[in-house]
Coordinates of N, CA and C in Angstrom, one line a residue:
M1 N -30.0 -261.5 -271.7 CA -30.0 -260.2 -271.4 C -28.6 -259.7 -271.2
M2 N -28.1 -258.7 -272.2 CA -27.0 -257.9 -271.5 C -27.5 -256.8 -270.3
S3 N -26.4 -256.9 -269.8 CA -26.5 -255.8 -268.4 C -26.2 -254.6 -268.7
S4 N -26.7 -253.6 -268.3 CA -26.5 -252.1 -268.9 C -25.4 -252.0 -267.9
A5 N -24.8 -251.3 -268.6 CA -23.0 -250.9 -268.3 C -23.5 -250.0 -267.0
P6 N -22.6 -249.9 -266.1 CA -22.6 -249.1 -264.6 C -22.7 -247.8 -264.8
S7 N -24.0 -247.4 -264.5 CA -23.9 -245.4 -264.7 C -22.8 -245.2 -263.9
L8 N -21.9 -243.9 -264.4 CA -20.8 -243.2 -263.4 C -21.7 -241.8 -262.7
P9 N -21.0 -242.2 -261.3 CA -21.6 -241.5 -260.7 C -21.8 -239.6 -261.1
P10 N -22.5 -238.6 -260.9 CA -22.0 -237.4 -261.7 C -21.0 -236.7 -261.2
L11 N -20.1 -236.0 -261.7 CA -19.2 -235.6 -261.3 C -20.0 -234.1 -260.1
P12 N -19.7 -234.0 -259.1 CA -19.6 -232.4 -258.8 C -19.0 -231.5 -259.6
I13 N -19.9 -230.7 -259.7 CA -19.8 -229.2 -260.4 C -19.9 -227.9 -259.3
S14 N -19.0 -227.4 -259.7 CA -19.2 -226.2 -258.7 C -18.7 -224.8 -258.8
N15 N -19.9 -224.1 -259.2 CA -19.6 -222.4 -259.9 C -18.3 -221.7 -258.7
P16 N -17.7 -221.0 -259.6 CA -16.3 -220.3 -258.8 C -16.7 -219.3 -258.5
P17 N -16.5 -219.1 -257.3 CA -17.0 -217.6 -256.4 C -16.4 -216.8 -257.3
A18 N -18.0 -215.8 -257.1 CA -17.8 -214.6 -258.1 C -16.7 -213.7 -257.3
A19 N -15.8 -213.1 -258.0 CA -14.6 -211.9 -257.3 C -15.4 -211.2 -256.8
S20 N -14.8 -211.2 -255.5 CA -15.4 -209.7 -254.2 C -15.1 -208.6 -255.3
A21 N -16.4 -207.9 -255.1 CA -15.8 -206.8 -255.2 C -14.8 -205.3 -254.2
A22 N -13.7 -204.8 -255.1 CA -12.7 -204.2 -254.2 C -12.9 -203.4 -253.5
P23 N -13.0 -203.2 -251.8 CA -13.9 -202.5 -250.7 C -13.7 -201.0 -251.1
V24 N -14.8 -200.4 -251.6 CA -14.3 -198.8 -251.8 C -14.6 -197.7 -250.2
A25 N -13.4 -197.1 -250.4 CA -12.9 -196.3 -249.0 C -14.4 -195.5 -249.5
P26 N -14.9 -195.3 -248.1 CA -15.4 -194.1 -248.1 C -15.0 -192.6 -247.9
S27 N -16.1 -192.2 -249.3 CA -15.2 -190.8 -249.4 C -15.5 -189.5 -248.5
S28 N -14.3 -189.1 -247.7 CA -14.2 -188.0 -246.5 C -14.8 -186.8 -247.1
A29 N -15.5 -186.4 -246.4 CA -15.8 -184.8 -247.0 C -14.3 -184.4 -246.8
A30 N -14.9 -183.1 -248.1 CA -13.7 -181.9 -248.3 C -13.7 -181.5 -247.2
P31 N -12.3 -180.9 -247.0 CA -12.0 -179.9 -245.8 C -12.6 -178.5 -246.0
V32 N -12.8 -178.3 -247.4 CA -13.3 -177.5 -247.7 C -14.0 -177.1 -248.7
A33 N -15.1 -176.6 -248.7 CA -16.7 -176.6 -249.6 C -16.3 -176.0 -251.1
T34 N -16.1 -176.5 -251.6 CA -14.9 -176.2 -253.0 C -15.8 -175.0 -253.9
P35 N -17.3 -175.1 -253.7 CA -18.3 -174.4 -254.4 C -18.1 -173.0 -253.4
A36 N -18.3 -172.9 -252.9 CA -18.5 -171.8 -252.0 C -17.2 -170.8 -252.3
F37 N -15.9 -171.6 -252.2 CA -14.3 -171.1 -252.0 C -14.8 -170.5 -253.6
R38 N -15.1 -171.0 -254.4 CA -14.2 -170.5 -255.8 C -15.5 -169.3 -255.7
L39 N -16.6 -169.4 -255.1 CA -17.5 -168.6 -255.7 C -16.7 -167.1 -255.2
F40 N -16.4 -167.2 -253.6 CA -15.8 -166.2 -253.0 C -14.6 -166.1 -253.6
L41 N -13.9 -166.4 -254.8 CA -12.5 -166.1 -255.1 C -13.3 -165.4 -256.1
S42 N -14.3 -165.9 -257.2 CA -14.4 -165.5 -257.9 C -15.6 -164.0 -257.9
R43 N -16.2 -163.3 -256.5 CA -16.3 -162.1 -256.3 C -15.6 -161.5 -256.1
L44 N -14.5 -162.2 -255.3 CA -13.2 -161.3 -255.0 C -12.7 -160.4 -256.7
S45 N -12.2 -161.2 -256.9 CA -11.2 -161.1 -258.5 C -12.3 -160.2 -259.2
D46 N -13.7 -160.4 -259.0 CA -14.4 -159.0 -260.4 C -14.5 -157.9 -259.5
S47 N -14.1 -157.7 -258.0 CA -14.2 -156.6 -257.3 C -12.7 -155.9 -257.2
V48 N -11.8 -156.9 -257.3 CA -10.8 -156.4 -257.6 C -10.6 -156.1 -258.9
G49 N -10.8 -156.2 -260.0 CA -10.2 -156.0 -261.1 C -11.2 -154.7 -261.6
R50 N -12.7 -154.6 -260.9 CA -13.3 -153.2 -261.2 C -12.9 -152.3 -260.9
S51 N -12.3 -152.4 -259.5 CA -11.5 -151.5 -258.9 C -10.4 -150.8 -259.7
L52 N -9.6 -151.7 -259.9 CA -8.1 -151.8 -261.0 C -8.4 -151.5 -261.8
S53 N -9.5 -151.1 -262.5 CA -9.8 -150.9 -264.1 C -9.9 -149.3 -263.3
N54 N -10.4 -148.3 -262.5 CA -10.5 -147.4 -262.5 C -9.2 -146.9 -262.2
R55 N -8.3 -147.2 -262.0 CA -7.1 -146.6 -261.3 C -6.3 -145.4 -262.6
R56 N -6.2 -144.3 -261.6 CA -5.2 -143.5 -262.5 C -4.1 -144.0 -262.9
P57 N -3.5 -143.0 -264.4 CA -2.1 -143.7 -264.3 C -1.0 -143.6 -264.1
W58 N -0.1 -144.3 -263.9 CA 0.8 -144.3 -262.5 C 1.9 -143.1 -263.0
S59 N 2.0 -143.1 -264.6 CA 2.5 -141.4 -265.0 C 2.2 -139.6 -264.4
E60 N 0.6 -140.1 -264.1 CA 0.0 -139.2 -263.8 C 0.6 -139.1 -262.2
L61 N 0.2 -139.8 -261.6 CA 1.0 -140.2 -259.8 C 2.7 -139.6 -259.7
A62 N 3.3 -139.7 -260.4 CA 4.5 -139.2 -260.3 C 5.0 -138.4 -260.9
D63 N 4.1 -137.3 -262.3 CA 4.5 -136.4 -262.6 C 5.3 -135.4 -261.5
R64 N 6.5 -135.8 -262.0 CA 7.5 -134.5 -260.9 C 7.1 -133.0 -261.4
S65 N 6.6 -132.5 -262.7 CA 6.5 -130.9 -262.6 C 4.9 -130.7 -261.5
A66 N 4.4 -131.5 -261.1 CA 3.2 -131.3 -260.6 C 3.4 -131.1 -258.8
F67 N 4.5 -130.9 -258.4 CA 4.7 -131.6 -257.1 C 5.3 -129.5 -256.7
S68 N 5.1 -129.5 -255.5 CA 5.4 -128.4 -255.0 C 5.2 -128.7 -253.3
R69 N 5.9 -127.1 -252.2 CA 5.9 -127.8 -251.5 C 4.5 -126.4 -251.0
P70 N 3.4 -127.1 -249.9 CA 2.1 -126.4 -249.5 C 2.6 -124.8 -249.1
D71 N 1.5 -124.2 -249.1 CA 2.1 -122.8 -248.0 C 1.4 -122.8 -246.8
S72 N 0.4 -123.8 -246.1 CA 0.1 -123.7 -245.0 C -0.2 -125.2 -245.2
L73 N -0.6 -125.5 -243.5 CA -1.1 -126.6 -243.2 C -2.6 -127.0 -243.6
S74 N -3.4 -125.6 -243.8 CA -4.4 -126.2 -244.6 C -4.4 -126.5 -245.7
D75 N -3.6 -125.7 -246.7 CA -3.2 -125.6 -247.9 C -2.8 -127.6 -248.6
A76 N -2.2 -127.9 -247.3 CA -1.5 -129.3 -247.4 C -2.9 -130.1 -246.9
S77 N -3.8 -130.0 -246.1 CA -5.0 -130.8 -245.9 C -5.8 -130.7 -247.3
Y78 N -6.0 -129.2 -247.9 CA -6.5 -129.5 -249.1 C -6.2 -130.7 -250.1
R79 N -4.6 -130.6 -250.5 CA -4.5 -131.2 -251.4 C -4.8 -132.8 -251.0
L80 N -3.7 -133.0 -249.7 CA -4.5 -134.3 -249.3 C -5.9 -134.4 -249.8
R81 N -6.7 -134.2 -249.1 CA -8.0 -134.7 -249.3 C -8.2 -135.0 -250.9
K82 N -8.3 -133.7 -251.7 CA -8.4 -134.0 -253.4 C -7.0 -135.1 -253.9
N83 N -6.0 -135.5 -253.4 CA -5.7 -136.6 -254.0 C -6.0 -137.9 -253.5
L84 N -6.4 -137.9 -252.4 CA -7.0 -138.9 -251.5 C -8.3 -139.5 -252.8
T85 N -9.3 -138.6 -253.4 CA -10.2 -138.8 -253.8 C -10.1 -139.3 -255.1
Y86 N -9.1 -138.6 -255.8 CA -8.7 -139.0 -256.9 C -7.6 -140.2 -257.2
F87 N -6.5 -140.2 -256.3 CA -5.7 -141.5 -256.5 C -5.8 -142.7 -255.2
R88 N -7.2 -142.6 -255.1 CA -7.1 -143.5 -254.2 C -7.3 -144.9 -254.4
V89 N -7.5 -145.5 -255.5 CA -6.8 -146.6 -256.2 C -5.7 -147.2 -256.0
N90 N -4.7 -146.1 -256.7 CA -2.9 -146.2 -256.4 C -2.6 -145.9 -255.3
Y91 N -3.2 -145.1 -254.2 CA -2.6 -145.3 -253.1 C -2.5 -146.8 -252.5
A92 N -3.8 -147.1 -252.4 CA -4.2 -148.7 -251.9 C -3.3 -149.1 -252.5
A93 N -3.3 -149.7 -254.1 CA -2.2 -150.4 -254.4 C -0.5 -150.4 -254.0
V94 N -0.1 -148.8 -253.2 CA 1.0 -148.7 -252.7 C 1.0 -149.0 -251.0
V95 N 0.4 -148.8 -250.6 CA 0.2 -149.8 -249.2 C 0.2 -150.9 -249.5
A96 N -0.5 -151.6 -250.5 CA -0.8 -153.2 -250.3 C 1.0 -153.8 -250.7
A97 N 1.5 -152.6 -251.6 CA 3.1 -152.7 -251.7 C 4.0 -152.7 -251.4
V98 N 3.7 -152.3 -250.0 CA 5.1 -151.8 -249.0 C 4.2 -153.4 -247.3
L99 N 3.1 -153.3 -247.9 CA 2.7 -154.5 -246.9 C 3.2 -155.8 -247.4
A100 N 3.2 -155.8 -248.8 CA 3.2 -157.0 -249.6 C 5.3 -157.6 -249.1
I101 N 5.9 -156.7 -249.6 CA 7.8 -156.1 -249.4 C 7.9 -156.4 -248.0
S102 N 7.3 -156.0 -247.6 CA 7.6 -156.0 -245.7 C 7.7 -157.5 -245.5
L103 N 6.4 -158.3 -245.8 CA 6.2 -159.8 -245.5 C 7.1 -160.7 -246.2
I104 N 7.6 -160.1 -247.6 CA 8.4 -161.1 -248.0 C 9.9 -161.1 -247.9
T105 N 10.0 -159.8 -247.1 CA 11.6 -160.0 -246.8 C 11.6 -160.4 -245.2
N106 N 10.3 -160.6 -244.2 CA 10.5 -161.1 -243.3 C 9.5 -162.5 -244.0
P107 N 10.5 -163.9 -244.1 CA 9.8 -164.8 -244.5 C 9.1 -165.6 -242.9
F108 N 9.8 -165.6 -242.6 CA 9.1 -166.0 -240.7 C 7.2 -165.5 -240.4
S109 N 7.4 -164.2 -240.6 CA 5.9 -163.6 -240.4 C 5.0 -164.1 -241.6
L110 N 5.4 -163.8 -243.2 CA 4.6 -164.2 -244.4 C 4.7 -165.5 -243.5
V111 N 5.0 -166.5 -243.2 CA 4.9 -168.2 -243.5 C 3.7 -168.1 -242.1
V112 N 3.5 -167.1 -241.3 CA 2.8 -167.3 -239.8 C 1.8 -166.5 -240.5
L113 N 1.4 -165.8 -241.0 CA 0.0 -165.1 -241.8 C -0.7 -166.3 -242.6
L114 N 0.1 -167.0 -243.7 CA -0.5 -168.1 -244.2 C -0.8 -168.8 -243.6
A115 N -0.6 -169.6 -242.9 CA -0.4 -170.4 -242.0 C -1.8 -169.9 -240.9
L116 N -2.1 -169.2 -240.6 CA -3.2 -168.1 -239.7 C -4.7 -168.5 -241.2
L117 N -4.2 -167.4 -242.0 CA -4.8 -167.7 -243.0 C -5.9 -169.2 -243.3
A118 N -5.1 -170.2 -243.3 CA -5.4 -171.6 -244.1 C -6.1 -172.1 -243.0
A119 N -5.6 -171.6 -241.9 CA -6.4 -172.1 -240.3 C -7.6 -171.4 -240.3
W120 N -8.0 -170.5 -240.9 CA -8.9 -169.7 -241.1 C -10.0 -170.6 -242.3
C121 N -9.6 -170.7 -243.0 CA -10.4 -171.4 -244.6 C -10.6 -172.5 -244.5
L122 N -9.9 -173.6 -243.8 CA -10.0 -175.0 -243.3 C -10.7 -175.8 -242.8
L123 N -10.6 -174.1 -241.4 CA -11.6 -175.2 -240.1 C -12.9 -174.1 -239.8
Y124 N -13.0 -173.1 -240.4 CA -14.0 -172.4 -240.0 C -15.1 -172.1 -241.5
L125 N -14.1 -171.0 -241.8 CA -15.1 -170.1 -243.4 C -15.6 -171.3 -244.3
F126 N -14.7 -172.0 -244.8 CA -15.0 -173.0 -246.1 C -15.2 -174.6 -245.5
R127 N -15.3 -174.7 -244.3 CA -15.7 -176.1 -244.2 C -16.9 -176.1 -243.6
P128 N -17.0 -177.2 -244.4 CA -18.7 -177.6 -244.0 C -18.9 -178.0 -242.6
S129 N -20.2 -177.5 -242.3 CA -20.7 -177.9 -240.6 C -20.3 -179.3 -240.6
D130 N -21.1 -180.2 -241.5 CA -21.7 -181.4 -241.2 C -20.3 -182.6 -241.8
P131 N -19.7 -183.0 -241.3 CA -19.1 -183.5 -240.1 C -18.6 -182.8 -239.0
P132 N -19.1 -182.5 -237.7 CA -18.1 -181.8 -237.1 C -16.7 -181.7 -237.2
L133 N -16.0 -180.8 -236.7 CA -14.2 -181.1 -236.5 C -14.3 -181.6 -235.3
V134 N -13.2 -182.3 -235.4 CA -12.1 -183.6 -234.5 C -11.1 -183.3 -234.7
I135 N -10.7 -182.8 -233.4 CA -9.0 -183.0 -233.2 C -8.8 -183.8 -232.1
L136 N -7.4 -184.8 -232.6 CA -6.8 -185.3 -231.3 C -8.1 -186.1 -231.0
G137 N -9.4 -186.8 -231.4 CA -10.7 -187.4 -230.7 C -11.3 -186.5 -229.8
R138 N -11.0 -185.5 -230.3 CA -11.9 -183.8 -229.4 C -12.9 -183.4 -230.4
T139 N -14.5 -183.6 -230.1 CA -15.3 -182.7 -231.1 C -15.2 -181.5 -230.5
F140 N -15.0 -180.6 -231.5 CA -15.4 -178.7 -231.5 C -16.1 -178.5 -231.8
S141 N -17.5 -178.0 -231.6 CA -18.2 -176.9 -232.1 C -17.7 -175.9 -232.8
D142 N -19.0 -175.4 -233.9 CA -18.6 -173.9 -234.3 C -18.1 -172.8 -233.3
R143 N -19.0 -172.8 -232.4 CA -18.5 -171.3 -231.3 C -17.2 -171.8 -231.0
E144 N -16.5 -173.3 -230.3 CA -15.6 -173.2 -229.7 C -14.7 -173.0 -231.1
T145 N -14.5 -173.4 -232.3 CA -13.6 -173.0 -233.1 C -13.3 -171.9 -233.4
L146 N -14.6 -171.1 -233.2 CA -14.5 -169.7 -233.8 C -13.7 -168.8 -232.7
G147 N -13.9 -169.1 -231.8 CA -13.1 -169.0 -230.3 C -11.9 -168.7 -230.4
S148 N -11.3 -170.1 -230.3 CA -10.1 -170.4 -230.7 C -9.1 -169.8 -231.8
L149 N -9.9 -169.7 -232.9 CA -9.5 -168.8 -233.8 C -9.1 -167.3 -234.0
V150 N -10.0 -167.0 -232.9 CA -9.8 -165.3 -232.6 C -8.7 -165.2 -231.5
L151 N -8.9 -166.4 -231.0 CA -7.8 -166.1 -229.4 C -6.5 -166.3 -230.4
I152 N -6.2 -167.4 -231.4 CA -5.2 -167.1 -231.9 C -4.5 -166.4 -232.6
T153 N -5.8 -165.6 -233.5 CA -5.5 -165.0 -234.3 C -4.9 -163.4 -233.5
V154 N -5.5 -163.3 -232.0 CA -5.2 -162.1 -231.2 C -3.7 -162.4 -230.5
F155 N -3.5 -163.6 -230.4 CA -1.9 -163.9 -230.1 C -0.8 -163.5 -231.3
V156 N -1.2 -164.0 -232.4 CA -0.6 -164.0 -233.5 C -0.1 -162.2 -233.6
V157 N -1.2 -161.6 -234.1 CA -1.0 -160.3 -234.5 C -0.6 -159.1 -233.1
F158 N -1.2 -159.6 -231.5 CA -0.8 -158.6 -231.3 C 0.3 -159.3 -230.1
L159 N 0.6 -160.3 -229.9 CA 1.9 -160.4 -229.1 C 3.2 -161.4 -229.4
T160 N 3.2 -161.3 -230.7 CA 4.4 -161.6 -231.8 C 4.5 -160.7 -232.9
S161 N 5.9 -161.1 -233.4 CA 6.7 -159.9 -234.6 C 6.2 -159.5 -235.2
V162 N 4.7 -160.5 -235.5 CA 4.2 -160.4 -236.8 C 3.2 -159.3 -237.4
G163 N 2.6 -158.9 -235.0 CA 2.0 -157.6 -235.3 C 2.5 -156.2 -235.6
S164 N 4.2 -156.3 -235.1 CA 5.0 -155.0 -235.4 C 4.6 -154.7 -236.5
L165 N 5.7 -155.7 -237.1 CA 5.6 -155.9 -238.5 C 4.7 -155.3 -239.4
L166 N 3.2 -155.8 -238.9 CA 2.3 -154.8 -240.2 C 2.1 -153.7 -239.7
I167 N 1.8 -153.5 -238.2 CA 1.7 -151.8 -237.8 C 2.7 -151.2 -238.9
S168 N 3.7 -151.4 -238.6 CA 5.3 -151.0 -239.4 C 5.1 -150.2 -240.8
A169 N 4.4 -151.6 -241.3 CA 4.4 -151.8 -242.7 C 2.9 -150.6 -243.1
L170 N 2.0 -150.5 -242.3 CA 0.9 -149.9 -242.6 C 0.9 -148.6 -242.3
V171 N 2.1 -148.1 -241.4 CA 2.4 -146.9 -240.9 C 3.5 -145.9 -242.1
A172 N 4.4 -147.3 -242.6 CA 5.2 -146.3 -243.5 C 4.5 -146.2 -244.9
G173 N 3.1 -147.2 -245.2 CA 2.6 -147.0 -247.0 C 1.9 -145.6 -246.3
A174 N 1.0 -145.5 -245.0 CA -0.1 -144.4 -245.0 C 1.1 -142.7 -245.0
A175 N 2.6 -142.8 -244.5 CA 3.4 -142.1 -244.5 C 3.6 -141.5 -246.3
I176 N 4.1 -142.6 -246.9 CA 4.3 -142.1 -248.2 C 3.1 -141.8 -249.1
V177 N 1.6 -142.2 -248.6 CA 0.5 -141.5 -249.5 C 0.2 -140.4 -248.5
G178 N 0.3 -139.8 -247.5 CA 0.6 -138.7 -247.1 C 1.8 -137.6 -247.4
A179 N 2.9 -138.1 -247.6 CA 3.7 -137.1 -248.1 C 3.2 -136.5 -249.5
H180 N 3.3 -138.1 -250.6 CA 2.1 -137.7 -251.8 C 1.0 -137.0 -252.1
G181 N 0.5 -137.0 -251.6 CA -0.8 -136.2 -251.2 C -0.4 -134.7 -251.0
A182 N 0.3 -134.7 -250.1 CA 0.3 -133.2 -249.2 C 0.5 -132.6 -250.4
F183 N 2.1 -133.0 -251.3 CA 2.9 -131.9 -252.1 C 2.5 -132.2 -253.3
R184 N 1.6 -133.2 -253.7 CA 1.1 -133.0 -255.5 C -0.6 -132.2 -255.3
V185 N -0.1 -131.2 -256.5 CA -0.6 -130.3 -256.7 C -1.7 -130.5 -257.3
P186 N -3.3 -130.8 -256.8 CA -4.0 -131.3 -257.4 C -5.0 -130.2 -258.2
E187 N -4.2 -129.4 -258.8 CA -5.4 -128.3 -260.2 C -5.5 -128.7 -261.1
D188 N -4.7 -129.7 -261.7 CA -4.9 -130.5 -263.0 C -5.6 -131.3 -263.0
L189 N -5.8 -131.9 -261.9 CA -6.9 -133.1 -261.8 C -8.3 -133.1 -261.9
F190 N -9.2 -133.4 -262.9 CA -10.6 -133.3 -263.0 C -11.2 -133.8 -262.1
L191 N -11.4 -133.1 -261.0 CA -12.0 -133.8 -259.8 C -13.5 -133.5 -259.4
D192 N -13.8 -132.5 -260.5 CA -15.3 -132.3 -260.5 C -16.1 -133.9 -261.4
E193 N -15.7 -134.1 -262.5 CA -16.2 -135.0 -263.0 C -15.2 -136.7 -262.7
Q194 N -14.1 -136.6 -261.9 CA -14.0 -137.8 -262.0 C -14.5 -138.1 -259.9
E195 N -14.5 -137.3 -259.7 CA -14.6 -137.7 -257.8 C -15.5 -138.5 -257.4
T196 N -16.6 -138.5 -258.0 CA -17.7 -139.6 -257.9 C -17.5 -141.1 -258.2
G197 N -17.1 -141.0 -259.6 CA -16.5 -142.2 -260.2 C -15.5 -143.2 -259.0
A198 N -14.7 -142.2 -258.9 CA -13.1 -143.3 -257.9 C -13.9 -143.0 -256.5
A199 N -15.4 -142.1 -256.0 CA -15.6 -142.5 -254.7 C -16.4 -143.9 -255.1
S200 N -17.4 -143.7 -255.6 CA -18.4 -145.2 -255.9 C -17.4 -146.7 -256.6
S201 N -16.2 -146.6 -257.0 CA -15.3 -147.1 -257.6 C -14.7 -148.2 -255.9
L202 N -13.7 -147.2 -255.1 CA -13.9 -148.5 -254.1 C -14.7 -148.5 -253.2
L203 N -15.9 -147.5 -253.1 CA -17.3 -148.3 -252.3 C -17.9 -149.1 -252.6
S204 N -17.7 -149.6 -254.1 CA -18.4 -151.2 -254.8 C -17.1 -151.9 -254.7
F205 N -16.4 -151.7 -254.7 CA -14.7 -153.0 -254.0 C -15.5 -153.5 -252.9
L206 N -15.6 -152.3 -251.5 CA -16.0 -152.6 -249.9 C -17.2 -153.3 -250.2
G207 N -17.6 -152.9 -250.8 CA -19.7 -153.1 -250.2 C -19.3 -155.3 -251.1
G208 N -18.6 -155.1 -252.4 CA -18.6 -156.2 -252.9 C -18.2 -157.0 -252.2
A209 N -17.0 -156.8 -251.4 CA -16.3 -157.9 -250.4 C -16.8 -158.2 -249.4
A210 N -17.7 -156.9 -248.9 CA -18.1 -157.5 -247.3 C -19.3 -157.9 -247.9
S211 N -20.0 -157.5 -248.3 CA -21.6 -158.8 -249.2 C -21.0 -160.2 -249.3
A212 N -20.0 -160.4 -249.8 CA -19.8 -161.9 -250.6 C -18.9 -162.6 -249.5
G213 N -18.8 -162.1 -248.0 CA -18.0 -162.9 -247.3 C -19.1 -163.7 -246.8
P214 N -20.1 -162.9 -246.2 CA -21.0 -163.3 -245.1 C -21.8 -164.1 -245.6
A215 N -22.3 -164.4 -247.1 CA -23.1 -165.2 -248.0 C -22.3 -166.1 -248.2
V216 N -21.0 -166.0 -249.1 CA -20.1 -167.0 -249.2 C -19.7 -168.4 -247.8
V217 N -19.8 -167.4 -247.0 CA -19.6 -168.1 -245.7 C -20.5 -169.0 -245.3
A218 N -21.8 -168.2 -245.2 CA -22.8 -169.5 -245.2 C -23.1 -170.1 -245.6
A219 N -23.1 -170.0 -247.4 CA -23.2 -171.6 -248.3 C -22.5 -172.4 -247.6
A220 N -21.1 -172.0 -247.2 CA -20.0 -173.2 -247.3 C -20.6 -174.1 -245.7
R221 N -21.4 -173.4 -244.8 CA -21.5 -174.1 -243.3 C -22.8 -174.4 -243.4
V222 N -23.6 -174.8 -245.1 CA -25.0 -175.6 -244.9 C -24.2 -177.0 -245.0

């Protein structure tokens, strides 16, 4: 009989190791609650848009033929009250423009105010409450964060040149508004028909901004 051929030992077969999945870096919580921030911007934009839509024509504000010297202090006070009611949105825009020009011509103050606003938004207003704020290895509670921001704000506004700049700009804007209101004759203005609409416009803007603030901040803290 013929002997069978010797069987070869089986070759070891090893499955190639599966490629390890690349580690996924844990997504860190965004420093700003984006939905709450967008909601705040949307409400603020709507309120500003509604108010600006009720502004008076600038040509009517600057009509040179309607200016005259008031006969007395009581006449100037009467004109100022009527013009404030009728041109309140325009006056607010004038004061805002004076404030903006003052900040643009003082870049340091503008940068400081923007940094302060960014600190409020990133560290408190639109920052989710979970996880807590950690700076240099120290954990800050919401109360500590709020207190620190208030102290920094008081220091910046009242103990630096930024505060004096803001006060000067507001005083200059108020002086422009007061002078215009005292010398602008309001007899040609339809005050009886427009007074209610003008007042409700500004009140709705202030009320909308005031109501949007706490609601949006509460949504961001959740």
